[in-house]
PDB file of C-alpha atoms in Angstrom:
ATOM      1  CA  MET Y 234       1.646  20.027   9.014  1.00  0.00           C
ATOM      2  CA  ALA Y 235       4.362  17.515   8.143  1.00  0.00           C
ATOM      3  CA  ALA Y 236       5.687  17.540   4.545  1.00  0.00           C
ATOM      4  CA  ASN Y 237       7.580  14.311   4.929  1.00  0.00           C
ATOM      5  CA  GLY Y 238       6.765  11.408   2.821  1.00  0.00           C
ATOM      6  CA  SER Y 239       6.717  10.188  -0.789  1.00  0.00           C
ATOM      7  CA  PRO Y 240       5.350  12.354  -3.534  1.00  0.00           C
ATOM      8  CA  THR Y 241       2.358  10.238  -3.584  1.00  0.00           C
ATOM      9  CA  VAL Y 242       1.528  10.505   0.092  1.00  0.00           C
ATOM     10  CA  ARG Y 243       2.177  14.253  -0.033  1.00  0.00           C
ATOM     11  CA  ARG Y 244      -0.242  14.654  -2.818  1.00  0.00           C
ATOM     12  CA  LEU Y 245      -2.767  12.630  -0.897  1.00  0.00           C
ATOM     13  CA  ARG Y 246      -2.277  14.674   2.198  1.00  0.00           C
ATOM     14  CA  LEU Y 247      -2.379  17.939   0.258  1.00  0.00           C
ATOM     15  CA  GLY Y 248      -5.521  16.904  -1.463  1.00  0.00           C
ATOM     16  CA  ALA Y 249      -7.330  15.985   1.588  1.00  0.00           C
ATOM     17  CA  GLU Y 250      -6.497  19.279   3.213  1.00  0.00           C
ATOM     18  CA  LEU Y 251      -7.772  21.184   0.196  1.00  0.00           C
ATOM     19  CA  ARG Y 252     -10.869  19.135   0.290  1.00  0.00           C
ATOM     20  CA  ARG Y 253     -11.393  19.953   3.896  1.00  0.00           C
ATOM     21  CA  LEU Y 254     -10.901  23.683   3.245  1.00  0.00           C
ATOM     22  CA  ARG Y 255     -13.306  23.690   0.378  1.00  0.00           C
ATOM     23  CA  ARG Y 256     -15.966  22.026   2.365  1.00  0.00           C
ATOM     24  CA  ALA Y 257     -15.290  24.464   5.360  1.00  0.00           C
ATOM     25  CA  SER Y 258     -15.893  27.367   2.832  1.00  0.00           C
ATOM     26  CA  GLY Y 259     -19.302  25.757   1.810  1.00  0.00           C
ATOM     27  CA  MET Y 260     -18.360  25.582  -1.830  1.00  0.00           C
ATOM     28  CA  THR Y 261     -18.881  22.698  -4.079  1.00  0.00           C
ATOM     29  CA  SER Y 262     -16.215  21.391  -6.565  1.00  0.00           C
ATOM     30  CA  HIS Y 263     -18.414  22.625  -9.455  1.00  0.00           C
ATOM     31  CA  GLN Y 264     -18.489  26.196  -8.140  1.00  0.00           C
ATOM     32  CA  VAL Y 265     -14.613  26.015  -7.537  1.00  0.00           C
ATOM     33  CA  ALA Y 266     -14.075  24.920 -11.014  1.00  0.00           C
ATOM     34  CA  SER Y 267     -16.389  27.590 -12.406  1.00  0.00           C
ATOM     35  CA  LEU Y 268     -14.585  30.362 -10.542  1.00  0.00           C
ATOM     36  CA  LEU Y 269     -11.145  29.280 -11.496  1.00  0.00           C
ATOM     37  CA  LEU Y 270     -12.140  28.413 -15.137  1.00  0.00           C
ATOM     38  CA  VAL Y 271     -10.991  24.879 -15.007  1.00  0.00           C
ATOM     39  CA  SER Y 272     -12.833  21.564 -15.235  1.00  0.00           C
ATOM     40  CA  GLN Y 273     -14.587  19.883 -12.332  1.00  0.00           C
ATOM     41  CA  SER Y 274     -12.547  16.858 -12.919  1.00  0.00           C
ATOM     42  CA  LYS Y 275      -9.247  18.802 -12.262  1.00  0.00           C
ATOM     43  CA  ILE Y 276     -10.461  19.837  -8.833  1.00  0.00           C
ATOM     44  CA  SER Y 277     -11.545  16.334  -8.150  1.00  0.00           C
ATOM     45  CA  LEU Y 278      -8.045  14.909  -9.250  1.00  0.00           C
ATOM     46  CA  LEU Y 279      -6.324  17.474  -7.064  1.00  0.00           C
ATOM     47  CA  GLU Y 280      -8.392  16.676  -4.064  1.00  0.00           C
ATOM     48  CA  THR Y 281      -7.768  12.930  -4.425  1.00  0.00           C
ATOM     49  CA  GLY Y 282      -4.025  13.196  -5.000  1.00  0.00           C
ATOM     50  CA  ARG Y 283      -4.280  11.835  -8.525  1.00  0.00           C
ATOM     51  CA  ARG Y 284      -2.781  14.982 -10.078  1.00  0.00           C
ATOM     52  CA  ALA Y 285       0.214  17.013  -9.138  1.00  0.00           C
ATOM     53  CA  ILE Y 286      -0.602  20.661  -7.955  1.00  0.00           C
ATOM     54  CA  ASN Y 287       1.762  23.660  -8.206  1.00  0.00           C
ATOM     55  CA  PRO Y 288       2.180  26.165  -5.443  1.00  0.00           C
ATOM     56  CA  ARG Y 289       0.361  28.923  -7.357  1.00  0.00           C
ATOM     57  CA  ASP Y 290      -2.740  26.870  -7.576  1.00  0.00           C
ATOM     58  CA  VAL Y 291      -2.508  26.176  -3.810  1.00  0.00           C
ATOM     59  CA  ARG Y 292      -2.249  29.919  -3.122  1.00  0.00           C
ATOM     60  CA  ASP Y 293      -5.350  30.522  -5.439  1.00  0.00           C
ATOM     61  CA  LEU Y 294      -7.482  27.937  -3.862  1.00  0.00           C
ATOM     62  CA  CYS Y 295      -6.686  29.084  -0.251  1.00  0.00           C
ATOM     63  CA  GLU Y 296      -7.531  32.697  -1.267  1.00  0.00           C
ATOM     64  CA  LEU Y 297     -10.806  31.344  -2.771  1.00  0.00           C
ATOM     65  CA  TYR Y 298     -11.459  29.425   0.398  1.00  0.00           C
ATOM     66  CA  GLY Y 299     -10.877  32.564   2.556  1.00  0.00           C
ATOM     67  CA  VAL Y 300      -7.731  31.088   4.379  1.00  0.00           C
ATOM     68  CA  THR Y 301      -6.038  34.003   6.243  1.00  0.00           C
ATOM     69  CA  ASP Y 302      -3.180  32.200   8.013  1.00  0.00           C
ATOM     70  CA  GLN Y 303      -0.302  33.015   5.606  1.00  0.00           C
ATOM     71  CA  SER Y 304       2.013  30.608   7.504  1.00  0.00           C
ATOM     72  CA  PHE Y 305      -0.449  27.791   6.936  1.00  0.00           C
ATOM     73  CA  VAL Y 306      -0.793  28.745   3.313  1.00  0.00           C
ATOM     74  CA  ALA Y 307       3.061  28.755   2.925  1.00  0.00           C
ATOM     75  CA  SER Y 308       3.241  25.282   4.347  1.00  0.00           C
ATOM     76  CA  LEU Y 309       0.715  23.955   1.892  1.00  0.00           C
ATOM     77  CA  MET Y 310       2.699  25.683  -0.911  1.00  0.00           C
ATOM     78  CA  ARG Y 311       6.020  23.909   0.178  1.00  0.00           C
ATOM     79  CA  MET Y 312       4.154  20.603   0.261  1.00  0.00           C
ATOM     80  CA  ALA Y 313       2.867  21.253  -3.276  1.00  0.00           C
ATOM     81  CA  LYS Y 314       6.469  22.027  -4.430  1.00  0.00           C
ATOM     82  CA  GLU Y 315       7.835  18.822  -2.820  1.00  0.00           C
ATOM     83  CA  SER Y 316       4.975  16.769  -4.086  1.00  0.00           C
ATOM     84  CA  GLY Y 317       6.330  17.359  -7.510  1.00  0.00           C
ATOM     85  CA  ARG Y 318       9.382  15.436  -6.832  1.00  0.00           C
ATOM     86  CA  GLN Y 319       9.564  11.917  -8.489  1.00  0.00           C
ATOM     87  CA  GLY Y 320       9.900   8.674  -6.437  1.00  0.00           C
ATOM     88  CA  TRP Y 321      12.623   6.102  -7.240  1.00  0.00           C
ATOM     89  CA  TRP Y 322      10.162   3.853  -8.982  1.00  0.00           C
ATOM     90  CA  VAL Y 323       9.436   6.396 -11.656  1.00  0.00           C
ATOM     91  CA  ALA Y 324      12.787   5.661 -13.168  1.00  0.00           C
ATOM     92  CA  TYR Y 325      11.532   2.215 -14.128  1.00  0.00           C
ATOM     93  CA  GLY Y 326       8.908   3.663 -16.432  1.00  0.00           C
ATOM     94  CA  ASP Y 327       5.339   2.712 -16.323  1.00  0.00           C
ATOM     95  CA  VAL Y 328       5.289   0.245 -13.239  1.00  0.00           C
ATOM     96  CA  PRO Y 329       2.064  -1.300 -12.195  1.00  0.00           C
ATOM     97  CA  TYR Y 330       0.881  -0.273  -8.774  1.00  0.00           C
ATOM     98  CA  GLY Y 331       2.983   2.861  -8.822  1.00  0.00           C
ATOM     99  CA  VAL Y 332       0.540   4.796  -6.674  1.00  0.00           C
ATOM    100  CA  PHE Y 333       0.661   1.878  -4.111  1.00  0.00           C
ATOM    101  CA  VAL Y 334       4.484   1.818  -4.201  1.00  0.00           C
ATOM    102  CA  GLY Y 335       4.465   5.519  -3.397  1.00  0.00           C
ATOM    103  CA  MET Y 336       2.393   4.860  -0.342  1.00  0.00           C
ATOM    104  CA  GLU Y 337       4.186   1.707   0.721  1.00  0.00           C
ATOM    105  CA  THR Y 338       7.461   3.603   0.555  1.00  0.00           C
ATOM    106  CA  GLU Y 339       6.499   5.978   3.420  1.00  0.00           C
ATOM    107  CA  ALA Y 340       3.995   4.019   5.427  1.00  0.00           C
ATOM    108  CA  VAL Y 341       4.901   3.424   9.095  1.00  0.00           C
ATOM    109  CA  SER Y 342       2.718   0.316   9.193  1.00  0.00           C
ATOM    110  CA  ILE Y 343       1.080  -2.140   6.796  1.00  0.00           C
ATOM    111  CA  HIS Y 344      -1.564  -4.637   7.904  1.00  0.00           C
ATOM    112  CA  SER Y 345      -2.286  -6.923   4.948  1.00  0.00           C
ATOM    113  CA  TYR Y 346      -4.540 -10.107   4.344  1.00  0.00           C
ATOM    114  CA  GLU Y 347      -3.281 -12.278   1.504  1.00  0.00           C
ATOM    115  CA  PRO Y 348      -5.515 -15.173   0.329  1.00  0.00           C
ATOM    116  CA  LEU Y 349      -3.615 -16.881  -2.521  1.00  0.00           C
ATOM    117  CA  VAL Y 350       0.058 -15.936  -2.726  1.00  0.00           C
ATOM    118  CA  MET Y 351       2.945 -14.747  -0.423  1.00  0.00           C
ATOM    119  CA  PRO Y 352       2.936 -10.949   0.107  1.00  0.00           C
ATOM    120  CA  GLY Y 353       5.255  -9.163  -2.258  1.00  0.00           C
ATOM    121  CA  LEU Y 354       7.413  -7.803   0.670  1.00  0.00           C
ATOM    122  CA  LEU Y 355       8.223 -11.295   1.873  1.00  0.00           C
ATOM    123  CA  GLN Y 356       8.807 -13.081  -1.444  1.00  0.00           C
ATOM    124  CA  THR Y 357      12.119 -14.583  -2.296  1.00  0.00           C
ATOM    125  CA  PRO Y 358      13.730 -13.531  -5.757  1.00  0.00           C
ATOM    126  CA  ALA Y 359      12.887 -16.985  -7.193  1.00  0.00           C
ATOM    127  CA  TYR Y 360       9.289 -16.977  -6.019  1.00  0.00           C
ATOM    128  CA  ALA Y 361       8.711 -13.439  -7.137  1.00  0.00           C
ATOM    129  CA  GLU Y 362      10.045 -14.183 -10.581  1.00  0.00           C
ATOM    130  CA  ALA Y 363       7.658 -17.178 -10.824  1.00  0.00           C
ATOM    131  CA  VAL Y 364       4.702 -15.217  -9.651  1.00  0.00           C
ATOM    132  CA  ILE Y 365       5.405 -12.327 -12.158  1.00  0.00           C
ATOM    133  CA  GLY Y 366       6.044 -14.718 -14.985  1.00  0.00           C
ATOM    134  CA  GLU Y 367       3.140 -17.031 -14.285  1.00  0.00           C
ATOM    135  CA  THR Y 368       0.456 -14.502 -13.522  1.00  0.00           C
ATOM    136  CA  ASN Y 369       1.311 -12.197 -16.364  1.00  0.00           C
ATOM    137  CA  PRO Y 370       1.802 -14.325 -19.469  1.00  0.00           C
ATOM    138  CA  HIS Y 371       1.375 -11.365 -21.878  1.00  0.00           C
ATOM    139  CA  ILE Y 372       4.434  -9.289 -20.787  1.00  0.00           C
ATOM    140  CA  THR Y 373       7.849  -9.501 -22.338  1.00  0.00           C
ATOM    141  CA  ALA Y 374      10.982 -10.844 -20.606  1.00  0.00           C
ATOM    142  CA  GLU Y 375      12.265  -7.348 -20.235  1.00  0.00           C
ATOM    143  CA  GLN Y 376       9.032  -6.149 -18.681  1.00  0.00           C
ATOM    144  CA  ALA Y 377       9.108  -9.050 -16.215  1.00  0.00           C
ATOM    145  CA  ALA Y 378      12.667  -8.260 -15.326  1.00  0.00           C
ATOM    146  CA  VAL Y 379      11.840  -4.744 -14.556  1.00  0.00           C
ATOM    147  CA  ARG Y 380       8.829  -5.740 -12.444  1.00  0.00           C
ATOM    148  CA  LEU Y 381      11.090  -8.122 -10.417  1.00  0.00           C
ATOM    149  CA  GLU Y 382      13.663  -5.497  -9.852  1.00  0.00           C
ATOM    150  CA  VAL Y 383      11.077  -3.085  -8.588  1.00  0.00           C
ATOM    151  CA  ARG Y 384       9.572  -5.631  -6.174  1.00  0.00           C
ATOM    152  CA  LEU Y 385      12.872  -6.605  -4.729  1.00  0.00           C
ATOM    153  CA  ARG Y 386      13.811  -2.930  -4.228  1.00  0.00           C
ATOM    154  CA  ARG Y 387      10.451  -2.460  -2.519  1.00  0.00           C
ATOM    155  CA  GLN Y 388      11.602  -5.107   0.177  1.00  0.00           C
ATOM    156  CA  HIS Y 389      14.571  -2.896   1.288  1.00  0.00           C
ATOM    157  CA  ARG Y 390      12.622  -1.236   4.040  1.00  0.00           C
ATOM    158  CA  ALA Y 391      11.039  -4.462   5.236  1.00  0.00           C
ATOM    159  CA  HIS Y 392      14.357  -6.283   5.414  1.00  0.00           C
ATOM    160  CA  HIS Y 393      16.772  -3.488   6.443  1.00  0.00           C
ATOM    161  CA  PRO Y 394      17.150  -3.408  10.301  1.00  0.00           C
ATOM    162  CA  ALA Y 395      17.866   0.340  10.388  1.00  0.00           C
ATOM    163  CA  ARG Y 396      14.676   1.381   8.623  1.00  0.00           C
ATOM    164  CA  PRO Y 397      11.991  -1.177   9.612  1.00  0.00           C
ATOM    165  CA  PHE Y 398       8.368  -0.403   9.668  1.00  0.00           C
ATOM    166  CA  ARG Y 399       5.571  -2.458  11.188  1.00  0.00           C
ATOM    167  CA  LEU Y 400       4.443  -5.195   8.853  1.00  0.00           C
ATOM    168  CA  TRP Y 401       1.669  -7.523   9.951  1.00  0.00           C
ATOM    169  CA  VAL Y 402       0.502 -10.209   7.473  1.00  0.00           C
ATOM    170  CA  VAL Y 403      -2.442 -12.584   7.808  1.00  0.00           C
ATOM    171  CA  LEU Y 404      -1.893 -15.210   5.244  1.00  0.00           C
ATOM    172  CA  ASP Y 405      -4.405 -17.852   4.282  1.00  0.00           C
ATOM    173  CA  GLU Y 406      -3.152 -21.462   4.442  1.00  0.00           C
ATOM    174  CA  SER Y 407      -3.833 -21.788   0.618  1.00  0.00           C
ATOM    175  CA  ALA Y 408      -0.775 -19.705  -0.085  1.00  0.00           C
ATOM    176  CA  LEU Y 409       1.447 -22.171   1.689  1.00  0.00           C
ATOM    177  CA  HIS Y 410       0.276 -25.152  -0.488  1.00  0.00           C
ATOM    178  CA  ARG Y 411      -0.047 -23.368  -3.792  1.00  0.00           C
ATOM    179  CA  THR Y 412       3.206 -24.414  -5.631  1.00  0.00           C
ATOM    180  CA  VAL Y 413       4.627 -21.381  -7.342  1.00  0.00           C
ATOM    181  CA  GLY Y 414       7.561 -22.183  -9.625  1.00  0.00           C
ATOM    182  CA  THR Y 415       9.107 -25.588  -8.630  1.00  0.00           C
ATOM    183  CA  ALA Y 416       8.990 -27.528  -5.451  1.00  0.00           C
ATOM    184  CA  ASP Y 417      12.521 -26.241  -4.559  1.00  0.00           C
ATOM    185  CA  VAL Y 418      11.395 -22.551  -4.995  1.00  0.00           C
ATOM    186  CA  MET Y 419       8.395 -23.232  -2.860  1.00  0.00           C
ATOM    187  CA  ARG Y 420      10.456 -24.885  -0.114  1.00  0.00           C
ATOM    188  CA  GLU Y 421      12.920 -22.001  -0.178  1.00  0.00           C
ATOM    189  CA  GLN Y 422      10.185 -19.503   0.105  1.00  0.00           C
ATOM    190  CA  LEU Y 423       8.605 -21.202   3.095  1.00  0.00           C
ATOM    191  CA  GLU Y 424      11.960 -21.375   4.854  1.00  0.00           C
ATOM    192  CA  PHE Y 425      12.537 -17.795   4.252  1.00  0.00           C
ATOM    193  CA  LEU Y 426       8.892 -16.899   5.482  1.00  0.00           C
ATOM    194  CA  ASP Y 427       9.820 -18.767   8.803  1.00  0.00           C
ATOM    195  CA  ARG Y 428      12.986 -16.979   9.286  1.00  0.00           C
ATOM    196  CA  ILE Y 429      11.732 -13.424   8.477  1.00  0.00           C
ATOM    197  CA  SER Y 430       8.602 -13.640  10.431  1.00  0.00           C
ATOM    198  CA  ALA Y 431      10.851 -14.052  13.520  1.00  0.00           C
ATOM    199  CA  GLN Y 432      11.976 -10.329  13.175  1.00  0.00           C
ATOM    200  CA  PRO Y 433      10.330  -8.083  15.753  1.00  0.00           C
ATOM    201  CA  HIS Y 434       8.863  -5.674  13.268  1.00  0.00           C
ATOM    202  CA  ILE Y 435       7.293  -8.457  11.141  1.00  0.00           C
ATOM    203  CA  THR Y 436       4.381 -10.582  12.233  1.00  0.00           C
ATOM    204  CA  VAL Y 437       2.929 -13.344  10.121  1.00  0.00           C
ATOM    205  CA  GLN Y 438      -0.323 -15.239  11.138  1.00  0.00           C
ATOM    206  CA  ILE Y 439      -1.559 -18.199   9.197  1.00  0.00           C
ATOM    207  CA  LEU Y 440      -5.313 -18.601   8.796  1.00  0.00           C
ATOM    208  CA  PRO Y 441      -5.868 -22.313   8.474  1.00  0.00           C
ATOM    209  CA  HIS Y 442      -8.481 -23.888   6.300  1.00  0.00           C
ATOM    210  CA  ALA Y 443     -10.037 -25.282   9.538  1.00  0.00           C
ATOM    211  CA  ALA Y 444     -11.136 -21.805  10.363  1.00  0.00           C
ATOM    212  CA  GLY Y 445     -13.870 -22.059   7.855  1.00  0.00           C
ATOM    213  CA  ALA Y 446     -15.706 -19.106   6.339  1.00  0.00           C
ATOM    214  CA  HIS Y 447     -14.184 -15.779   7.418  1.00  0.00           C
ATOM    215  CA  PRO Y 448     -14.265 -12.030   6.396  1.00  0.00           C
ATOM    216  CA  GLY Y 449     -11.232 -12.352   4.097  1.00  0.00           C
ATOM    217  CA  LEU Y 450     -13.129 -14.500   1.537  1.00  0.00           C
ATOM    218  CA  SER Y 451     -13.899 -11.332  -0.482  1.00  0.00           C
ATOM    219  CA  GLY Y 452     -10.270 -10.935  -1.403  1.00  0.00           C
ATOM    220  CA  GLN Y 453      -6.896  -9.307  -0.645  1.00  0.00           C
ATOM    221  CA  PHE Y 454      -6.610  -5.914   1.162  1.00  0.00           C
ATOM    222  CA  SER Y 455      -4.017  -3.821   2.929  1.00  0.00           C
ATOM    223  CA  ILE Y 456      -4.314  -1.186   5.535  1.00  0.00           C
ATOM    224  CA  LEU Y 457      -1.566   1.550   5.499  1.00  0.00           C
ATOM    225  CA  THR Y 458      -0.925   4.128   8.087  1.00  0.00           C
ATOM    226  CA  PHE Y 459       1.407   7.202   7.798  1.00  0.00           C
ATOM    227  CA  SER Y 460       3.239   9.378  10.389  1.00  0.00           C
ATOM    228  CA  ASP Y 461       1.124  12.286   9.687  1.00  0.00           C
ATOM    229  CA  ASN Y 462      -2.162  10.679   9.025  1.00  0.00           C
ATOM    230  CA  ASP Y 463      -3.674   8.410  11.608  1.00  0.00           C
ATOM    231  CA  ALA Y 464      -6.525   7.208   9.594  1.00  0.00           C
ATOM    232  CA  GLY Y 465      -4.394   5.838   6.640  1.00  0.00           C
ATOM    233  CA  VAL Y 466      -5.530   4.278   3.385  1.00  0.00           C
ATOM    234  CA  VAL Y 467      -7.119   0.923   2.545  1.00  0.00           C
ATOM    235  CA  TYR Y 468      -5.751  -0.543  -0.637  1.00  0.00           C
ATOM    236  CA  LEU Y 469      -7.520  -3.219  -2.734  1.00  0.00           C
ATOM    237  CA  GLU Y 470      -5.610  -4.867  -5.349  1.00  0.00           C
ATOM    238  CA  ARG Y 471      -7.652  -5.809  -8.515  1.00  0.00           C
ATOM    239  CA  PHE Y 472      -6.553  -7.306 -11.926  1.00  0.00           C
ATOM    240  CA  THR Y 473      -7.352  -4.260 -14.212  1.00  0.00           C
ATOM    241  CA  SER Y 474      -7.524  -1.456 -11.572  1.00  0.00           C
ATOM    242  CA  ASP Y 475      -6.833  -0.624  -7.997  1.00  0.00           C
ATOM    243  CA  LEU Y 476      -8.981   0.929  -5.368  1.00  0.00           C
ATOM    244  CA  TYR Y 477      -7.954   3.279  -2.596  1.00  0.00           C
ATOM    245  CA  LEU Y 478     -10.325   3.998   0.271  1.00  0.00           C
ATOM    246  CA  GLU Y 479      -9.737   7.098   2.216  1.00  0.00           C
ATOM    247  CA  LYS Y 480     -13.062   8.086   3.690  1.00  0.00           C
ATOM    248  CA  PRO Y 481     -13.534   6.886   7.399  1.00  0.00           C
ATOM    249  CA  ALA Y 482     -16.866   5.174   6.558  1.00  0.00           C
ATOM    250  CA  ASP Y 483     -15.221   3.122   3.878  1.00  0.00           C
ATOM    251  CA  ARG Y 484     -12.212   2.262   5.820  1.00  0.00           C
ATOM    252  CA  GLN Y 485     -13.713   1.203   9.080  1.00  0.00           C
ATOM    253  CA  PRO Y 486     -15.170  -2.076   7.889  1.00  0.00           C
ATOM    254  CA  TYR Y 487     -11.814  -3.264   6.831  1.00  0.00           C
ATOM    255  CA  HIS Y 488     -10.427  -2.469  10.269  1.00  0.00           C
ATOM    256  CA  PHE Y 489     -13.171  -4.682  11.656  1.00  0.00           C
ATOM    257  CA  MET Y 490     -12.519  -7.297   9.227  1.00  0.00           C
ATOM    258  CA  TYR Y 491      -8.812  -7.384   9.995  1.00  0.00           C
ATOM    259  CA  ASP Y 492      -9.518  -7.640  13.728  1.00  0.00           C
ATOM    260  CA  HIS Y 493     -11.588 -10.809  13.025  1.00  0.00           C
ATOM    261  CA  LEU Y 494      -9.018 -12.294  10.796  1.00  0.00           C
ATOM    262  CA  GLN Y 495      -6.286 -11.876  13.443  1.00  0.00           C
ATOM    263  CA  ALA Y 496      -8.633 -13.460  15.977  1.00  0.00           C
ATOM    264  CA  GLN Y 497      -9.425 -16.474  13.867  1.00  0.00           C
ATOM    265  CA  ALA Y 498      -5.745 -16.984  12.623  1.00  0.00           C
ATOM    266  CA  LEU Y 499      -3.127 -19.054  14.416  1.00  0.00           C
ATOM    267  CA  ALA Y 500      -1.004 -17.010  17.006  1.00  0.00           C
ATOM    268  CA  PRO Y 501       2.478 -15.953  15.591  1.00  0.00           C
ATOM    269  CA  GLU Y 502       4.503 -18.809  17.156  1.00  0.00           C
ATOM    270  CA  GLN Y 503       1.855 -21.382  16.058  1.00  0.00           C
ATOM    271  CA  SER Y 504       1.970 -19.948  12.670  1.00  0.00           C
ATOM    272  CA  ARG Y 505       5.680 -20.428  12.468  1.00  0.00           C
ATOM    273  CA  GLN Y 506       5.279 -23.983  13.498  1.00  0.00           C
ATOM    274  CA  PHE Y 507       2.550 -24.426  10.827  1.00  0.00           C
ATOM    275  CA  ILE Y 508       4.958 -23.039   8.258  1.00  0.00           C
ATOM    276  CA  ARG Y 509       7.822 -25.589   9.337  1.00  0.00           C
ATOM    277  CA  ASP Y 510       5.376 -28.484   9.169  1.00  0.00           C
ATOM    278  CA  THR Y 511       4.409 -27.285   5.647  1.00  0.00           C
ATOM    279  CA  VAL Y 512       8.118 -27.248   4.717  1.00  0.00           C
ATOM    280  CA  ARG Y 513       8.440 -30.848   5.500  1.00  0.00           C
ATOM    281  CA  ILE Y 514       5.467 -31.649   3.136  1.00  0.00           C
ATOM    282  CA  HIS Y 515       7.385 -29.936   0.274  1.00  0.00           C
ATOM    283  CA  ALA Y 516      10.758 -31.686   1.294  1.00  0.00           C
TER     284      ALA Y 516
END
């Protein structure tokens, strides 16, 4: 089992493996909690990757589940040890979307639908600053500066040719016309979107208003895949809390939705021309 990845991804993978082992043993989470003299919520948090786990707990759980392959147990214990390491974003304090940043850092591909604004990985500094400031009027200038720095650092993998990953964005036409910041900021953002979408590992498709009703009307979502997890995670961004879908039955509808969005959107080259035409509107 691969142990590569951010602490967040390691915890998710480890939690999923522990959940699989528990189910294979025929035990419920309540039974496990009772035998180990811990709360059922702790078992649930461990299995969903929301709580760090130490190697000793992994050893105890494997023993309880009847796992006899000691090399396999050792690999899980190593993953538990490595999952305790902190990601780079932790140094910035209580950063919103910290769990997502951890996943994004180690994703091998991201397929995202954005209905209202440019995706964070493709925002210019000026556009990002305007988005953060105008959508979060309650935060201080210092908090806004930290969020901006984190957002720009997140872009390193997307923009660095030595470590690219596959980024595919279906962007609703509304995001091109919504003026964020000033007209100059918007024009710079659109010109940047045109340039960066020409890179081989980045694809941008515009979903025009003429496409009418479509599966993305329910809101933004992203599909992330990892090198050691073919299924991946579906991420739904919400104002007060985020949702991460890991079960195949929960994820599959979003894969179907994305297929339909790609089919309804303009082809990549047509999309770039659409962006250029919109630049002239903002000129």
